[in-house]
Amino acid sequence: MTAVLAVADHRRGELRDESFEVVSAGRDLAADIGGDLHVAVVSGEVESFADSLNREGVDHVHTVDYGEEFNHDIYVQAVEALYADLDPTVVLTPNSVNGLDYAPAVANALDLPVVTDVVDVEYDDTLVATREMYGSKVETTIEVDGDSFVVTTRGGEWPQAEGVGEAEISSFDFEPDESAVRSTVTGFEEVGGGDVDISEADFLVSIGRGIEEEENLSLIEDLAEATDATLSSSRPIVDNGWLPKNRQVGQSGKVVTPDVYLAIGISGAVQHVAGMKGSDTIVAINTDPNAPIFDIADYGIVGDLFEVVPELIDEFQ
């Protein structure tokens, strides 16, 4: 059977955006291979999740109703069982905390090659994956030998699948080996000011070195309040201790895909851009007209943020 199997990701009762991105990646691969796209959702509110995952291009949605939260042992067994039943050419998962937890274990159990954190993937007689290296300064293209593969996709690199599909939705008959389930989720604890998840924000106001001093944060906070935006930053702001880690955008922070990303005093280093280039609309304010951030910005203002931001606050108020 020629097929692609994409496994959805959810947390605490909600499907993650990466689930719909991996559907898009799977749809493209299925077209390359000339096969069907199967989407699986394991644990949680599988019936409602399945309805949400029934997007254009999806041929079949499989539900595995076991528990509420992610469990490594259950996911490994479930994906192995789905693989045995469907014999897909590619197993796709998001390159998320969950995906990176079980995808390598599945590849190891099935003796398949695994490629993680891809930013592009194609199939033309063999798998061709694109990854970024050296702090996202270089893209590398990898041809992978094999008949079947496990791949994890980086968030923000594919658009979220849209539309209403006509997929067949069915419960997958799965009886796990309970003796191999050696862990269970007992609760969640937010860390590092985790009350705000910038990856879920529709509008981000993000600051960089150009803010100069911690005391100037209040100006940006006023702008965020006036625009009903969420405050985020580049790494130097977090390294200085001016904002907590959960506010950091970039390769070593979070990948974000808001409707609007307003970058203030951010030069646009590749490590930062890797975390926000998937934003729908990027607006940049910088005194340097040659700042790399302007290369990806949809709109740019060359000017002093201490003059521009007060004008924006007045406008929005």
PDB file of C-alpha atoms in Angstrom:
ATOM      1  CA  MET A   1       0.000   0.000   0.000  1.00  0.00           C
ATOM      2  CA  THR A   2       1.318   3.400  -0.976  1.00  0.00           C
ATOM      3  CA  ALA A   3       0.450   5.889   1.718  1.00  0.00           C
ATOM      4  CA  VAL A   4       1.602   8.604   4.107  1.00  0.00           C
ATOM      5  CA  LEU A   5       0.732   8.417   7.800  1.00  0.00           C
ATOM      6  CA  ALA A   6       0.669  11.757   9.665  1.00  0.00           C
ATOM      7  CA  VAL A   7       0.257  11.642  13.444  1.00  0.00           C
ATOM      8  CA  ALA A   8      -1.479  14.582  15.122  1.00  0.00           C
ATOM      9  CA  ASP A   9      -0.263  16.291  18.283  1.00  0.00           C
ATOM     10  CA  HIS A  10      -2.400  17.561  21.156  1.00  0.00           C
ATOM     11  CA  ARG A  11      -1.891  18.833  24.665  1.00  0.00           C
ATOM     12  CA  ARG A  12      -4.284  19.317  27.533  1.00  0.00           C
ATOM     13  CA  GLY A  13      -7.406  18.902  25.452  1.00  0.00           C
ATOM     14  CA  GLU A  14      -6.439  20.914  22.375  1.00  0.00           C
ATOM     15  CA  LEU A  15      -4.957  20.012  19.018  1.00  0.00           C
ATOM     16  CA  ARG A  16      -1.680  21.849  18.425  1.00  0.00           C
ATOM     17  CA  ASP A  17      -1.230  24.030  15.348  1.00  0.00           C
ATOM     18  CA  GLU A  18       1.568  21.679  14.286  1.00  0.00           C
ATOM     19  CA  SER A  19      -1.059  18.974  13.730  1.00  0.00           C
ATOM     20  CA  PHE A  20      -2.564  20.900  10.828  1.00  0.00           C
ATOM     21  CA  GLU A  21       0.891  21.763   9.494  1.00  0.00           C
ATOM     22  CA  VAL A  22       1.896  18.094   9.439  1.00  0.00           C
ATOM     23  CA  VAL A  23      -1.320  17.383   7.523  1.00  0.00           C
ATOM     24  CA  SER A  24      -0.182  19.888   4.879  1.00  0.00           C
ATOM     25  CA  ALA A  25       3.245  18.265   4.699  1.00  0.00           C
ATOM     26  CA  GLY A  26       1.607  14.850   4.445  1.00  0.00           C
ATOM     27  CA  ARG A  27      -0.701  16.013   1.690  1.00  0.00           C
ATOM     28  CA  ASP A  28       2.271  17.182  -0.378  1.00  0.00           C
ATOM     29  CA  LEU A  29       4.138  13.915   0.176  1.00  0.00           C
ATOM     30  CA  ALA A  30       1.083  11.827  -0.659  1.00  0.00           C
ATOM     31  CA  ALA A  31       0.844  13.693  -3.981  1.00  0.00           C
ATOM     32  CA  ASP A  32       4.540  13.003  -4.654  1.00  0.00           C
ATOM     33  CA  ILE A  33       4.123   9.319  -3.877  1.00  0.00           C
ATOM     34  CA  GLY A  34       0.774   8.976  -5.590  1.00  0.00           C
ATOM     35  CA  GLY A  35      -0.892   7.516  -2.525  1.00  0.00           C
ATOM     36  CA  ASP A  36      -3.419   8.251   0.206  1.00  0.00           C
ATOM     37  CA  LEU A  37      -2.982  10.462   3.238  1.00  0.00           C
ATOM     38  CA  HIS A  38      -3.888   8.833   6.541  1.00  0.00           C
ATOM     39  CA  VAL A  39      -4.029  10.918   9.707  1.00  0.00           C
ATOM     40  CA  ALA A  40      -3.975   9.358  13.172  1.00  0.00           C
ATOM     41  CA  VAL A  41      -4.872  10.874  16.519  1.00  0.00           C
ATOM     42  CA  VAL A  42      -3.956   8.994  19.674  1.00  0.00           C
ATOM     43  CA  SER A  43      -5.599   9.593  23.072  1.00  0.00           C
ATOM     44  CA  GLY A  44      -7.675  12.552  24.220  1.00  0.00           C
ATOM     45  CA  GLU A  45     -11.003  13.607  22.723  1.00  0.00           C
ATOM     46  CA  VAL A  46     -10.347  11.555  19.617  1.00  0.00           C
ATOM     47  CA  GLU A  47     -13.795  11.939  18.043  1.00  0.00           C
ATOM     48  CA  SER A  48     -13.810  15.744  18.129  1.00  0.00           C
ATOM     49  CA  PHE A  49     -10.124  15.799  17.146  1.00  0.00           C
ATOM     50  CA  ALA A  50     -10.915  13.591  14.153  1.00  0.00           C
ATOM     51  CA  ASP A  51     -13.621  15.989  12.958  1.00  0.00           C
ATOM     52  CA  SER A  52     -11.150  18.877  13.176  1.00  0.00           C
ATOM     53  CA  LEU A  53      -8.471  16.901  11.302  1.00  0.00           C
ATOM     54  CA  ASN A  54     -10.815  16.062   8.437  1.00  0.00           C
ATOM     55  CA  ARG A  55      -9.286  18.672   6.143  1.00  0.00           C
ATOM     56  CA  GLU A  56      -9.038  18.827   2.364  1.00  0.00           C
ATOM     57  CA  GLY A  57      -6.746  16.136   1.001  1.00  0.00           C
ATOM     58  CA  VAL A  58      -7.103  13.757   3.954  1.00  0.00           C
ATOM     59  CA  ASP A  59      -8.330  10.320   2.876  1.00  0.00           C
ATOM     60  CA  HIS A  60      -8.696   8.585   6.214  1.00  0.00           C
ATOM     61  CA  VAL A  61      -8.602   9.611   9.888  1.00  0.00           C
ATOM     62  CA  HIS A  62      -7.824   6.892  12.430  1.00  0.00           C
ATOM     63  CA  THR A  63      -8.694   7.362  16.095  1.00  0.00           C
ATOM     64  CA  VAL A  64      -6.903   5.511  18.886  1.00  0.00           C
ATOM     65  CA  ASP A  65      -8.993   5.971  22.029  1.00  0.00           C
ATOM     66  CA  TYR A  66      -6.659   5.324  24.933  1.00  0.00           C
ATOM     67  CA  GLY A  67      -6.275   7.718  27.850  1.00  0.00           C
ATOM     68  CA  GLU A  68      -6.393  11.490  27.818  1.00  0.00           C
ATOM     69  CA  GLU A  69      -2.784  12.679  27.641  1.00  0.00           C
ATOM     70  CA  PHE A  70       0.384  11.807  25.790  1.00  0.00           C
ATOM     71  CA  ASN A  71       2.089   8.608  26.871  1.00  0.00           C
ATOM     72  CA  HIS A  72       5.347   7.523  25.257  1.00  0.00           C
ATOM     73  CA  ASP A  73       4.689   3.786  25.481  1.00  0.00           C
ATOM     74  CA  ILE A  74       1.150   4.022  24.125  1.00  0.00           C
ATOM     75  CA  TYR A  75       2.170   6.242  21.209  1.00  0.00           C
ATOM     76  CA  VAL A  76       5.049   3.950  20.236  1.00  0.00           C
ATOM     77  CA  GLN A  77       2.807   0.879  20.278  1.00  0.00           C
ATOM     78  CA  ALA A  78      -0.063   2.633  18.494  1.00  0.00           C
ATOM     79  CA  VAL A  79       2.094   3.997  15.673  1.00  0.00           C
ATOM     80  CA  GLU A  80       3.802   0.629  15.269  1.00  0.00           C
ATOM     81  CA  ALA A  81       0.383  -1.035  14.963  1.00  0.00           C
ATOM     82  CA  LEU A  82      -0.813   1.579  12.445  1.00  0.00           C
ATOM     83  CA  TYR A  83       2.369   1.094  10.446  1.00  0.00           C
ATOM     84  CA  ALA A  84       1.840  -2.671  10.359  1.00  0.00           C
ATOM     85  CA  ASP A  85      -1.734  -2.180   9.150  1.00  0.00           C
ATOM     86  CA  LEU A  86      -1.168   0.610   6.597  1.00  0.00           C
ATOM     87  CA  ASP A  87       2.413  -0.036   5.438  1.00  0.00           C
ATOM     88  CA  PRO A  88       3.013   3.682   4.747  1.00  0.00           C
ATOM     89  CA  THR A  89       6.010   4.968   2.853  1.00  0.00           C
ATOM     90  CA  VAL A  90       6.422   7.851   5.324  1.00  0.00           C
ATOM     91  CA  VAL A  91       5.413   8.331   8.948  1.00  0.00           C
ATOM     92  CA  LEU A  92       5.203  12.053   9.736  1.00  0.00           C
ATOM     93  CA  THR A  93       5.074  13.671  13.175  1.00  0.00           C
ATOM     94  CA  PRO A  94       5.535  17.256  14.337  1.00  0.00           C
ATOM     95  CA  ASN A  95       9.014  18.068  15.622  1.00  0.00           C
ATOM     96  CA  SER A  96       7.427  18.859  18.970  1.00  0.00           C
ATOM     97  CA  VAL A  97       8.265  17.703  22.484  1.00  0.00           C
ATOM     98  CA  ASN A  98       5.893  14.790  21.991  1.00  0.00           C
ATOM     99  CA  GLY A  99       6.967  13.998  18.445  1.00  0.00           C
ATOM    100  CA  LEU A 100      10.650  13.955  19.362  1.00  0.00           C
ATOM    101  CA  ASP A 101       9.789  11.718  22.299  1.00  0.00           C
ATOM    102  CA  TYR A 102       8.284   8.826  20.367  1.00  0.00           C
ATOM    103  CA  ALA A 103       9.295   9.179  16.677  1.00  0.00           C
ATOM    104  CA  PRO A 104      12.905   7.960  17.155  1.00  0.00           C
ATOM    105  CA  ALA A 105      11.640   5.058  19.273  1.00  0.00           C
ATOM    106  CA  VAL A 106       9.206   4.069  16.518  1.00  0.00           C
ATOM    107  CA  ALA A 107      11.975   4.278  13.915  1.00  0.00           C
ATOM    108  CA  ASN A 108      14.223   2.144  16.081  1.00  0.00           C
ATOM    109  CA  ALA A 109      11.527  -0.467  16.714  1.00  0.00           C
ATOM    110  CA  LEU A 110      10.690  -0.693  12.994  1.00  0.00           C
ATOM    111  CA  ASP A 111      14.321  -0.419  11.859  1.00  0.00           C
ATOM    112  CA  LEU A 112      13.550   2.635   9.712  1.00  0.00           C
ATOM    113  CA  PRO A 113      15.699   5.700   8.973  1.00  0.00           C
ATOM    114  CA  VAL A 114      14.573   8.821  10.837  1.00  0.00           C
ATOM    115  CA  VAL A 115      15.101  12.457   9.838  1.00  0.00           C
ATOM    116  CA  THR A 116      14.157  15.105  12.402  1.00  0.00           C
ATOM    117  CA  ASP A 117      13.382  18.832  12.244  1.00  0.00           C
ATOM    118  CA  VAL A 118      12.948  19.047   8.476  1.00  0.00           C
ATOM    119  CA  VAL A 119      11.918  22.331   6.868  1.00  0.00           C
ATOM    120  CA  ASP A 120      11.034  20.713   3.537  1.00  0.00           C
ATOM    121  CA  VAL A 121      10.548  17.155   2.341  1.00  0.00           C
ATOM    122  CA  GLU A 122       9.822  15.590  -1.041  1.00  0.00           C
ATOM    123  CA  TYR A 123       9.652  12.125  -2.535  1.00  0.00           C
ATOM    124  CA  ASP A 124      11.045  11.266  -5.952  1.00  0.00           C
ATOM    125  CA  ASP A 125      11.920   7.565  -5.964  1.00  0.00           C
ATOM    126  CA  THR A 126      13.531   8.254  -2.601  1.00  0.00           C
ATOM    127  CA  LEU A 127      13.049  10.671   0.287  1.00  0.00           C
ATOM    128  CA  VAL A 128      14.705  14.085  -0.069  1.00  0.00           C
ATOM    129  CA  ALA A 129      14.683  16.115   3.147  1.00  0.00           C
ATOM    130  CA  THR A 130      15.898  19.651   3.826  1.00  0.00           C
ATOM    131  CA  ARG A 131      17.293  20.601   7.224  1.00  0.00           C
ATOM    132  CA  GLU A 132      18.981  23.731   8.572  1.00  0.00           C
ATOM    133  CA  MET A 133      22.402  23.652  10.195  1.00  0.00           C
ATOM    134  CA  TYR A 134      24.888  25.992  11.877  1.00  0.00           C
ATOM    135  CA  GLY A 135      22.259  28.084  13.583  1.00  0.00           C
ATOM    136  CA  SER A 136      20.017  28.110  10.488  1.00  0.00           C
ATOM    137  CA  LYS A 137      22.772  29.726   8.429  1.00  0.00           C
ATOM    138  CA  VAL A 138      22.935  26.791   6.001  1.00  0.00           C
ATOM    139  CA  GLU A 139      20.316  24.544   4.428  1.00  0.00           C
ATOM    140  CA  THR A 140      21.306  20.955   3.709  1.00  0.00           C
ATOM    141  CA  THR A 141      19.513  18.545   1.395  1.00  0.00           C
ATOM    142  CA  ILE A 142      19.619  14.897   2.357  1.00  0.00           C
ATOM    143  CA  GLU A 143      18.734  11.898   0.198  1.00  0.00           C
ATOM    144  CA  VAL A 144      17.678   9.067   2.484  1.00  0.00           C
ATOM    145  CA  ASP A 145      18.087   5.435   1.468  1.00  0.00           C
ATOM    146  CA  GLY A 146      15.253   3.075   2.294  1.00  0.00           C
ATOM    147  CA  ASP A 147      11.758   1.994   1.410  1.00  0.00           C
ATOM    148  CA  SER A 148      10.000   3.625   4.380  1.00  0.00           C
ATOM    149  CA  PHE A 149      10.904   6.544   6.616  1.00  0.00           C
ATOM    150  CA  VAL A 150      10.072   8.400   9.819  1.00  0.00           C
ATOM    151  CA  VAL A 151      10.194  12.202   9.556  1.00  0.00           C
ATOM    152  CA  THR A 152       9.525  15.033  12.022  1.00  0.00           C
ATOM    153  CA  THR A 153       8.544  18.436  10.617  1.00  0.00           C
ATOM    154  CA  ARG A 154       9.550  21.783  12.086  1.00  0.00           C
ATOM    155  CA  GLY A 155       6.676  23.977  13.193  1.00  0.00           C
ATOM    156  CA  GLY A 156       5.901  27.075  11.168  1.00  0.00           C
ATOM    157  CA  GLU A 157       7.342  25.727   7.894  1.00  0.00           C
ATOM    158  CA  TRP A 158       4.061  24.535   6.377  1.00  0.00           C
ATOM    159  CA  PRO A 159       0.720  26.341   6.273  1.00  0.00           C
ATOM    160  CA  GLN A 160      -2.031  24.858   8.380  1.00  0.00           C
ATOM    161  CA  ALA A 161      -4.317  22.614   6.349  1.00  0.00           C
ATOM    162  CA  GLU A 162      -7.705  24.204   5.740  1.00  0.00           C
ATOM    163  CA  GLY A 163     -11.057  23.343   4.276  1.00  0.00           C
ATOM    164  CA  VAL A 164     -13.447  20.518   5.086  1.00  0.00           C
ATOM    165  CA  GLY A 165     -12.455  17.140   3.751  1.00  0.00           C
ATOM    166  CA  GLU A 166     -14.339  13.963   2.916  1.00  0.00           C
ATOM    167  CA  ALA A 167     -12.153  11.558   4.855  1.00  0.00           C
ATOM    168  CA  GLU A 168     -13.366   8.268   6.222  1.00  0.00           C
ATOM    169  CA  ILE A 169     -13.164   8.397  10.023  1.00  0.00           C
ATOM    170  CA  SER A 170     -12.801   5.141  11.893  1.00  0.00           C
ATOM    171  CA  SER A 171     -11.676   3.790  15.229  1.00  0.00           C
ATOM    172  CA  PHE A 172      -8.442   1.815  14.998  1.00  0.00           C
ATOM    173  CA  ASP A 173      -8.606  -1.543  16.740  1.00  0.00           C
ATOM    174  CA  PHE A 174      -5.711  -1.348  19.158  1.00  0.00           C
ATOM    175  CA  GLU A 175      -4.962  -3.413  22.247  1.00  0.00           C
ATOM    176  CA  PRO A 176      -1.724  -2.224  23.866  1.00  0.00           C
ATOM    177  CA  ASP A 177       0.632  -4.470  25.757  1.00  0.00           C
ATOM    178  CA  GLU A 178      -0.124  -3.150  29.228  1.00  0.00           C
ATOM    179  CA  SER A 179       3.062  -4.685  30.635  1.00  0.00           C
ATOM    180  CA  ALA A 180       5.052  -2.395  28.323  1.00  0.00           C
ATOM    181  CA  VAL A 181       3.280   0.764  29.540  1.00  0.00           C
ATOM    182  CA  ARG A 182       5.719   1.878  32.194  1.00  0.00           C
ATOM    183  CA  SER A 183       4.765   5.516  32.720  1.00  0.00           C
ATOM    184  CA  THR A 184       1.700   7.662  33.263  1.00  0.00           C
ATOM    185  CA  VAL A 185       0.929  11.393  33.379  1.00  0.00           C
ATOM    186  CA  THR A 186       0.081  12.507  36.904  1.00  0.00           C
ATOM    187  CA  GLY A 187      -0.184  16.254  36.299  1.00  0.00           C
ATOM    188  CA  PHE A 188       1.269  19.372  34.741  1.00  0.00           C
ATOM    189  CA  GLU A 189       3.401  22.131  36.166  1.00  0.00           C
ATOM    190  CA  GLU A 190       4.019  25.365  34.312  1.00  0.00           C
ATOM    191  CA  VAL A 191       7.572  26.746  34.545  1.00  0.00           C
ATOM    192  CA  GLY A 192       9.280  30.055  33.871  1.00  0.00           C
ATOM    193  CA  GLY A 193       6.227  32.283  33.850  1.00  0.00           C
ATOM    194  CA  GLY A 194       4.380  29.817  31.682  1.00  0.00           C
ATOM    195  CA  ASP A 195       1.047  31.595  32.131  1.00  0.00           C
ATOM    196  CA  VAL A 196       1.573  33.020  28.625  1.00  0.00           C
ATOM    197  CA  ASP A 197       2.102  30.841  25.562  1.00  0.00           C
ATOM    198  CA  ILE A 198       3.436  33.116  22.840  1.00  0.00           C
ATOM    199  CA  SER A 199       3.038  30.348  20.253  1.00  0.00           C
ATOM    200  CA  GLU A 200      -0.740  30.744  20.591  1.00  0.00           C
ATOM    201  CA  ALA A 201      -0.793  34.555  20.180  1.00  0.00           C
ATOM    202  CA  ASP A 202      -2.423  36.216  17.164  1.00  0.00           C
ATOM    203  CA  PHE A 203      -0.468  39.471  17.547  1.00  0.00           C
ATOM    204  CA  LEU A 204       3.063  39.625  18.945  1.00  0.00           C
ATOM    205  CA  VAL A 205       5.026  42.765  19.782  1.00  0.00           C
ATOM    206  CA  SER A 206       8.626  41.594  19.997  1.00  0.00           C
ATOM    207  CA  ILE A 207      11.671  43.521  21.185  1.00  0.00           C
ATOM    208  CA  GLY A 208      15.410  43.192  20.727  1.00  0.00           C
ATOM    209  CA  ARG A 209      18.675  44.909  21.603  1.00  0.00           C
ATOM    210  CA  GLY A 210      17.367  48.211  20.280  1.00  0.00           C
ATOM    211  CA  ILE A 211      15.402  48.701  23.490  1.00  0.00           C
ATOM    212  CA  GLU A 212      18.799  49.495  25.087  1.00  0.00           C
ATOM    213  CA  GLU A 213      17.779  49.393  28.765  1.00  0.00           C
ATOM    214  CA  GLU A 214      15.345  47.418  30.899  1.00  0.00           C
ATOM    215  CA  GLU A 215      13.642  50.639  31.982  1.00  0.00           C
ATOM    216  CA  ASN A 216      12.493  51.148  28.388  1.00  0.00           C
ATOM    217  CA  LEU A 217      10.395  47.979  28.501  1.00  0.00           C
ATOM    218  CA  SER A 218       7.489  49.975  29.892  1.00  0.00           C
ATOM    219  CA  LEU A 219       7.174  51.823  26.562  1.00  0.00           C
ATOM    220  CA  ILE A 220       6.767  48.546  24.677  1.00  0.00           C
ATOM    221  CA  GLU A 221       4.373  47.222  27.308  1.00  0.00           C
ATOM    222  CA  ASP A 222       2.234  50.294  26.708  1.00  0.00           C
ATOM    223  CA  LEU A 223       2.194  49.522  22.996  1.00  0.00           C
ATOM    224  CA  ALA A 224       1.278  45.883  23.636  1.00  0.00           C
ATOM    225  CA  GLU A 225      -1.590  47.028  25.854  1.00  0.00           C
ATOM    226  CA  ALA A 226      -2.801  49.587  23.307  1.00  0.00           C
ATOM    227  CA  THR A 227      -2.791  47.001  20.500  1.00  0.00           C
ATOM    228  CA  ASP A 228      -4.052  44.101  22.614  1.00  0.00           C
ATOM    229  CA  ALA A 229      -0.880  42.214  21.673  1.00  0.00           C
ATOM    230  CA  THR A 230       1.326  39.733  23.525  1.00  0.00           C
ATOM    231  CA  LEU A 231       4.877  40.740  24.438  1.00  0.00           C
ATOM    232  CA  SER A 232       7.785  38.602  23.208  1.00  0.00           C
ATOM    233  CA  SER A 233      11.487  39.120  22.548  1.00  0.00           C
ATOM    234  CA  SER A 234      14.716  37.992  20.970  1.00  0.00           C
ATOM    235  CA  ARG A 235      17.296  36.052  22.988  1.00  0.00           C
ATOM    236  CA  PRO A 236      19.405  38.990  24.303  1.00  0.00           C
ATOM    237  CA  ILE A 237      16.420  40.334  26.239  1.00  0.00           C
ATOM    238  CA  VAL A 238      15.977  36.978  27.976  1.00  0.00           C
ATOM    239  CA  ASP A 239      19.720  36.553  28.525  1.00  0.00           C
ATOM    240  CA  ASN A 240      19.735  39.937  30.284  1.00  0.00           C
ATOM    241  CA  GLY A 241      16.944  38.752  32.555  1.00  0.00           C
ATOM    242  CA  TRP A 242      14.514  41.431  31.382  1.00  0.00           C
ATOM    243  CA  LEU A 243      11.860  38.917  30.300  1.00  0.00           C
ATOM    244  CA  PRO A 244      11.349  35.231  31.205  1.00  0.00           C
ATOM    245  CA  LYS A 245      12.382  32.391  28.910  1.00  0.00           C
ATOM    246  CA  ASN A 246       8.830  31.631  27.833  1.00  0.00           C
ATOM    247  CA  ARG A 247       8.763  34.988  25.976  1.00  0.00           C
ATOM    248  CA  GLN A 248      11.723  34.148  23.721  1.00  0.00           C
ATOM    249  CA  VAL A 249      11.198  33.710  19.987  1.00  0.00           C
ATOM    250  CA  GLY A 250      13.807  31.895  17.942  1.00  0.00           C
ATOM    251  CA  GLN A 251      15.740  28.727  17.403  1.00  0.00           C
ATOM    252  CA  SER A 252      16.511  28.376  21.111  1.00  0.00           C
ATOM    253  CA  GLY A 253      13.101  29.752  22.095  1.00  0.00           C
ATOM    254  CA  LYS A 254       9.677  29.166  20.579  1.00  0.00           C
ATOM    255  CA  VAL A 255       8.475  28.996  17.001  1.00  0.00           C
ATOM    256  CA  VAL A 256       5.564  31.387  16.505  1.00  0.00           C
ATOM    257  CA  THR A 257       3.141  31.953  13.639  1.00  0.00           C
ATOM    258  CA  PRO A 258       0.938  34.912  14.623  1.00  0.00           C
ATOM    259  CA  ASP A 259      -1.250  36.898  12.275  1.00  0.00           C
ATOM    260  CA  VAL A 260       0.967  39.936  12.960  1.00  0.00           C
ATOM    261  CA  TYR A 261       4.555  40.014  14.223  1.00  0.00           C
ATOM    262  CA  LEU A 262       5.849  43.484  15.094  1.00  0.00           C
ATOM    263  CA  ALA A 263       9.640  43.374  15.497  1.00  0.00           C
ATOM    264  CA  ILE A 264      11.002  46.411  17.338  1.00  0.00           C
ATOM    265  CA  GLY A 265      14.744  46.947  17.534  1.00  0.00           C
ATOM    266  CA  ILE A 266      15.451  43.424  16.287  1.00  0.00           C
ATOM    267  CA  SER A 267      18.220  43.092  13.708  1.00  0.00           C
ATOM    268  CA  GLY A 268      16.984  39.799  12.286  1.00  0.00           C
ATOM    269  CA  ALA A 269      19.702  37.267  13.079  1.00  0.00           C
ATOM    270  CA  VAL A 270      19.048  33.875  11.506  1.00  0.00           C
ATOM    271  CA  GLN A 271      18.461  32.255  14.907  1.00  0.00           C
ATOM    272  CA  HIS A 272      15.610  34.665  15.603  1.00  0.00           C
ATOM    273  CA  VAL A 273      14.166  34.576  12.098  1.00  0.00           C
ATOM    274  CA  ALA A 274      13.956  30.772  12.295  1.00  0.00           C
ATOM    275  CA  GLY A 275      11.354  31.195  15.017  1.00  0.00           C
ATOM    276  CA  MET A 276       9.061  33.780  13.413  1.00  0.00           C
ATOM    277  CA  LYS A 277       9.397  33.675   9.626  1.00  0.00           C
ATOM    278  CA  GLY A 278       6.096  31.801   9.364  1.00  0.00           C
ATOM    279  CA  SER A 279       4.136  34.820  10.649  1.00  0.00           C
ATOM    280  CA  ASP A 280       1.393  35.982   8.292  1.00  0.00           C
ATOM    281  CA  THR A 281       2.421  39.659   8.392  1.00  0.00           C
ATOM    282  CA  ILE A 282       5.797  40.900   9.626  1.00  0.00           C
ATOM    283  CA  VAL A 283       6.336  44.559  10.494  1.00  0.00           C
ATOM    284  CA  ALA A 284       9.806  45.787  11.465  1.00  0.00           C
ATOM    285  CA  ILE A 285      11.058  48.975  13.136  1.00  0.00           C
ATOM    286  CA  ASN A 286      14.806  49.533  13.041  1.00  0.00           C
ATOM    287  CA  THR A 287      17.192  52.453  12.655  1.00  0.00           C
ATOM    288  CA  ASP A 288      19.423  50.447  10.288  1.00  0.00           C
ATOM    289  CA  PRO A 289      17.967  50.327   6.759  1.00  0.00           C
ATOM    290  CA  ASN A 290      20.240  47.365   6.002  1.00  0.00           C
ATOM    291  CA  ALA A 291      19.092  45.268   8.968  1.00  0.00           C
ATOM    292  CA  PRO A 292      18.377  41.671   7.843  1.00  0.00           C
ATOM    293  CA  ILE A 293      14.906  41.829   9.394  1.00  0.00           C
ATOM    294  CA  PHE A 294      13.808  44.034   6.483  1.00  0.00           C
ATOM    295  CA  ASP A 295      14.578  41.169   4.077  1.00  0.00           C
ATOM    296  CA  ILE A 296      11.594  39.220   5.392  1.00  0.00           C
ATOM    297  CA  ALA A 297       9.369  42.075   6.594  1.00  0.00           C
ATOM    298  CA  ASP A 298       6.144  42.835   4.757  1.00  0.00           C
ATOM    299  CA  TYR A 299       6.275  46.402   6.083  1.00  0.00           C
ATOM    300  CA  GLY A 300       9.258  48.297   7.442  1.00  0.00           C
ATOM    301  CA  ILE A 301       9.817  51.543   9.296  1.00  0.00           C
ATOM    302  CA  VAL A 302      13.350  52.921   9.292  1.00  0.00           C
ATOM    303  CA  GLY A 303      13.404  55.067  12.368  1.00  0.00           C
ATOM    304  CA  ASP A 304      14.118  55.459  16.067  1.00  0.00           C
ATOM    305  CA  LEU A 305      11.780  53.225  18.049  1.00  0.00           C
ATOM    306  CA  PHE A 306      11.654  55.824  20.822  1.00  0.00           C
ATOM    307  CA  GLU A 307      10.034  58.179  18.329  1.00  0.00           C
ATOM    308  CA  VAL A 308       7.971  55.666  16.354  1.00  0.00           C
ATOM    309  CA  VAL A 309       6.464  53.661  19.226  1.00  0.00           C
ATOM    310  CA  PRO A 310       4.873  56.648  21.027  1.00  0.00           C
ATOM    311  CA  GLU A 311       3.252  57.631  17.722  1.00  0.00           C
ATOM    312  CA  LEU A 312       1.861  54.113  17.353  1.00  0.00           C
ATOM    313  CA  ILE A 313       0.534  54.151  20.924  1.00  0.00           C
ATOM    314  CA  ASP A 314      -1.244  57.459  20.295  1.00  0.00           C
ATOM    315  CA  GLU A 315      -2.713  56.102  17.057  1.00  0.00           C
ATOM    316  CA  PHE A 316      -4.085  52.916  18.611  1.00  0.00           C
ATOM    317  CA  GLN A 317      -5.361  54.622  21.761  1.00  0.00           C
TER     318      GLN A 317
END
